[in-house]
Coordinates of C-alpha atoms in Angstrom, one line a residue:
X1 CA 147.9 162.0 116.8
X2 CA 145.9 160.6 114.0
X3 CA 142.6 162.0 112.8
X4 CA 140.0 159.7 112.2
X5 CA 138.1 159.3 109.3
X6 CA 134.5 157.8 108.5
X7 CA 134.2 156.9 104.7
X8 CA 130.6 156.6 103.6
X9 CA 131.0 155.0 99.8
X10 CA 128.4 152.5 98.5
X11 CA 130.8 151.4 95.2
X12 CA 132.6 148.5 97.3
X13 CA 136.0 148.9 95.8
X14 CA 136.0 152.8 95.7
X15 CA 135.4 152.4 99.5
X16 CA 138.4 149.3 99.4
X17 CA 140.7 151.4 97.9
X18 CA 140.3 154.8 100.0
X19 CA 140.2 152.9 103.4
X20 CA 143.5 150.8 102.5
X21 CA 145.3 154.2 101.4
X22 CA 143.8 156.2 103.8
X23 CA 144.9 154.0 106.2
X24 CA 148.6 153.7 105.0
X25 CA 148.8 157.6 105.2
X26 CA 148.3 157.9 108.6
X27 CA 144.0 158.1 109.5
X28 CA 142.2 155.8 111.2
X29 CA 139.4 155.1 109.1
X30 CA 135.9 153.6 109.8
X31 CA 134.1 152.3 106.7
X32 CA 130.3 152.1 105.5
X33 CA 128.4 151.8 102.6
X34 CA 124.9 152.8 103.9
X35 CA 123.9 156.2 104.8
X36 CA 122.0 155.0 107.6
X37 CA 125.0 153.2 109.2
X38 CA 127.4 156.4 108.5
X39 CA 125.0 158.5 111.5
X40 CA 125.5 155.6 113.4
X41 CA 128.8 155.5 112.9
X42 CA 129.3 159.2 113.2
X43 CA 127.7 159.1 116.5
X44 CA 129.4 156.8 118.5
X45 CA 133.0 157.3 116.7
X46 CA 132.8 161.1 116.4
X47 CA 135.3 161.4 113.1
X48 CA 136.9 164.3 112.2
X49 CA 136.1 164.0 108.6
X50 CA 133.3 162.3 106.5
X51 CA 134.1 161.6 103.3
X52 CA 130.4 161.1 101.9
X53 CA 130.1 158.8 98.9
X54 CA 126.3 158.4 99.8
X55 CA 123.2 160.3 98.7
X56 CA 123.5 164.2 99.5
X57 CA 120.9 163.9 102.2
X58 CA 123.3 162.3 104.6
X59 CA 125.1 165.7 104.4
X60 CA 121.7 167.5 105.4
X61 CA 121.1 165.2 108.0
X62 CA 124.5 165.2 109.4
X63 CA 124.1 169.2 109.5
X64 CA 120.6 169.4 110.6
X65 CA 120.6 167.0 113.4
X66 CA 117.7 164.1 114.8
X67 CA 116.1 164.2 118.0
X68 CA 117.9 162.0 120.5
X69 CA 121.2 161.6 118.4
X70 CA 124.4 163.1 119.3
X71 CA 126.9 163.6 116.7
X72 CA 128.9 166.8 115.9
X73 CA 126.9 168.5 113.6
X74 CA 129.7 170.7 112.5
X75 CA 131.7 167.3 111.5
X76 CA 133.6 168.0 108.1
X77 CA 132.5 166.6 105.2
X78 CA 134.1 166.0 101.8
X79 CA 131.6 164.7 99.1
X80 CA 132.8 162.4 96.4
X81 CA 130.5 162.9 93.4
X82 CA 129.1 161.2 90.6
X83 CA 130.9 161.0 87.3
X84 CA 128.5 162.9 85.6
X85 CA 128.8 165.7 88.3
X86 CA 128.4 169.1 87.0
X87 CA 127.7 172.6 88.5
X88 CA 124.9 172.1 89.7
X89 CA 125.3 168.9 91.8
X90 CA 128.5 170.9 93.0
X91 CA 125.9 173.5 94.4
X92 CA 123.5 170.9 96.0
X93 CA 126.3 169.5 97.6
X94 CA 127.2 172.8 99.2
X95 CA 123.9 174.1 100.0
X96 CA 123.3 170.6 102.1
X97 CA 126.6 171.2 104.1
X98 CA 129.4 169.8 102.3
X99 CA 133.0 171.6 103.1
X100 CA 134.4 170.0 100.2
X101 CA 132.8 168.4 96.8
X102 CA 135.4 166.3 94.5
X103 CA 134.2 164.7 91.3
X104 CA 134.8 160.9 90.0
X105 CA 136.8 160.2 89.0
X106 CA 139.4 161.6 91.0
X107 CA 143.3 161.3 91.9
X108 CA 143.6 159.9 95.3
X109 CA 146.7 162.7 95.5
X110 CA 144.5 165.2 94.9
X111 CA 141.8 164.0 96.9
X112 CA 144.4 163.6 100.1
X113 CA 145.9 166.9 99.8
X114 CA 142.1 168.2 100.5
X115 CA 141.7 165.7 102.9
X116 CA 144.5 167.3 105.0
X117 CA 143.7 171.4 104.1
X118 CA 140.5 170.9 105.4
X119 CA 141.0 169.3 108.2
X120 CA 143.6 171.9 108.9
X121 CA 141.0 174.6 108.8
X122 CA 139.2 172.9 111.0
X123 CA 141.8 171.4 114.0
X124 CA 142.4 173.8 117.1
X125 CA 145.9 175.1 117.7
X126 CA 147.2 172.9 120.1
X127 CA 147.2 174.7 123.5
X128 CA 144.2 177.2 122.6
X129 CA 143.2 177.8 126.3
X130 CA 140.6 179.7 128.3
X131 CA 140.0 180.8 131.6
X132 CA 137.3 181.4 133.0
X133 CA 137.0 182.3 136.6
X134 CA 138.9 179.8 138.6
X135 CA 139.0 177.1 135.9
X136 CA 140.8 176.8 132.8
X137 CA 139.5 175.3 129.5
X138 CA 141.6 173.6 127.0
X139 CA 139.0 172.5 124.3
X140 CA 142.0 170.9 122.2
X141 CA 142.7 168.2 124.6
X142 CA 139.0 168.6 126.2
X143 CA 140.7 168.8 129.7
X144 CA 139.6 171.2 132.7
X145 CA 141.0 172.1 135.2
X146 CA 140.3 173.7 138.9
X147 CA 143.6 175.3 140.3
X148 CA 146.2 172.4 140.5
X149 CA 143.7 169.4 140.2
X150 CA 141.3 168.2 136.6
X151 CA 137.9 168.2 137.0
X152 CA 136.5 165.1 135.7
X153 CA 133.6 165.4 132.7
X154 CA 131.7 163.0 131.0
X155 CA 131.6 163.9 126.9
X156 CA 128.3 166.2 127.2
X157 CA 129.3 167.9 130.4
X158 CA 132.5 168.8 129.0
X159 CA 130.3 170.3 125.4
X160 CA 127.9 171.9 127.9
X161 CA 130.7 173.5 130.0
X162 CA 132.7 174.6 126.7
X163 CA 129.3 175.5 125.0
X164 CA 128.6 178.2 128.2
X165 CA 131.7 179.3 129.5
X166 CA 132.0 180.8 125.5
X167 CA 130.0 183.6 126.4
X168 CA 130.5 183.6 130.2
X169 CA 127.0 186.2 131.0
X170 CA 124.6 185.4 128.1
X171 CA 122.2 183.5 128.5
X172 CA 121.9 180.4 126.2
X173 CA 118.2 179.1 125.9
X174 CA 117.3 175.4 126.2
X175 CA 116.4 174.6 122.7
X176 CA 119.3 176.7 121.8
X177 CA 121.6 174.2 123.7
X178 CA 119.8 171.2 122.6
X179 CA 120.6 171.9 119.3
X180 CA 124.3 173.1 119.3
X181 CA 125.0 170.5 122.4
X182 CA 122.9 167.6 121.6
X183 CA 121.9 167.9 118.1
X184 CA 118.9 168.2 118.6
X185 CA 116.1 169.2 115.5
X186 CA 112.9 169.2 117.3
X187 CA 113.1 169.5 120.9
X188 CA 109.7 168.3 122.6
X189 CA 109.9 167.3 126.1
X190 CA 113.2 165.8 127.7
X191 CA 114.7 166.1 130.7
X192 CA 118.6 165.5 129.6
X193 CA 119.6 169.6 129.7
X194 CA 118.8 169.1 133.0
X195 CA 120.0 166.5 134.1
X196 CA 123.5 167.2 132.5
X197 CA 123.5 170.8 133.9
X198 CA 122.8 169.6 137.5
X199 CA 125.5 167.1 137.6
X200 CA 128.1 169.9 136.3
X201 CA 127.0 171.8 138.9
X202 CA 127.7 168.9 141.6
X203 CA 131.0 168.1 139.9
X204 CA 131.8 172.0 140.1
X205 CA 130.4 172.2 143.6
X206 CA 133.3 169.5 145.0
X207 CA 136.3 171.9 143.9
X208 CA 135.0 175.5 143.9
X209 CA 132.2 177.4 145.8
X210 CA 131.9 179.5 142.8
X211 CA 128.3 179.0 141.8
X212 CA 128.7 178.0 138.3
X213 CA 125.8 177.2 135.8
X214 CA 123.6 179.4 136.5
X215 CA 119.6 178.3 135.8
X216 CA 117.9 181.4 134.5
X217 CA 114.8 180.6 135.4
X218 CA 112.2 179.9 132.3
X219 CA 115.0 180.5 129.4
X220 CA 117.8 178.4 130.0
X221 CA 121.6 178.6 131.3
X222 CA 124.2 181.0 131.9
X223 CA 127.7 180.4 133.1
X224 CA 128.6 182.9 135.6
X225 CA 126.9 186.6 136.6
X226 CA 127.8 189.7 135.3
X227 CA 130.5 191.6 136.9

């Protein structure tokens, strides 16, 4: 399967050139040259890799995460600096998030090779499964299933699930889920860790009585009781 790649890189033919070769080596690649339009992007495609050409505070933004948007925030991201780059911008790029930080100008053999390491520290192993109670998880192919038949989950439902059954008995708080599930930064009022968590619960409800998701009544959700 081919990992996807969003490239971020305002310099038109920089961005030309790395989505033609990128492309030839395997990725699909979506391309922007606004920052803006890279969250977007990164949000609805859900890439495996950013390589970030635009302003460092893409990076933060991307880690921090927006009220209402959904991307993963743990997304890897390979920065492509400036040519005047020096220690210091290599340091700013970490400290807002960046995996990876590669100074202009750079060999595009180079570059791939850390293209590919880090999204091999990153990738599950394929068939890293876990069961929990009656259902078993496989979070590299984002299938679940109940005994011989697959439960079917939206996107969020599926993060929710894989967010709880984690830690089967601890309790995860609401902002706390909002944040890692969501990407949520400031929380407010909504409704949608509700709403998710009851549906799960209906969806669970049709193949096990198992009473999974558990509310935990003014904190937030648990999967299952102690023993």
């Amino acid at each position: 399967m081919s990992s996807a790649l969003l490239i971020a890189e305002p310099e038109p033919s920089t961005g030309s050139f790395l989505e033609h070769h990128l492309t030839n080596d395997g990725f699909d690649v979506l391309r922007t040259e606004d920052g803006d339009d890279a969250l977007a992007l990164a949000e609805r495609a859900r890439p495996d890799l950013v390589l970030l050409g635009a302003e460092l505070d893409v990076c933060r933004r991307l880690r921090e995460g927006e009220p209402g948007r959904s991307w993963n925030r743990d997304v890897p991201v390979i920065v492509l600096g400036p040519e005047e780059a020096g220690p210091v911008d290599r340091v700013r790029g970490f400290d807002r998030g960046a995996d990876d930080f590669v100074a202009r100008p750079f060999i595009y053999d180079e570059l791939l090779a850390r293209i590919r390491a880090v999204l091999r520290r990153v990738t599950p192993p394929v068939g890293v499964v876990t069961e929990v109670g009656e259902l078993t998880i496989d979070r590299s192919t984002r299938c679940v299933t109940v005994g011989e038949g697959i439960l079917p989950l939206s996107a969020k439902q599926f993060d929710l699930l894989a967010k709880l059954s984690s830690e089967p008995t601890r309790v995860f708080s609401k902002d706390e889920l909002l944040k890692d599930v969501w990407g949520y930064r400031s929380i407010g009022r909504t409704r949608t860790l509700d709403s998710h968590a009851s549906r799960l619960r209906r969806k669970l409800a049709e193949t096990t009585d198992t009473p999974y998701v558990l509310n935990a009544w003014g904190v937030g959700y648990r999967w299952m009781l102690p023993a």
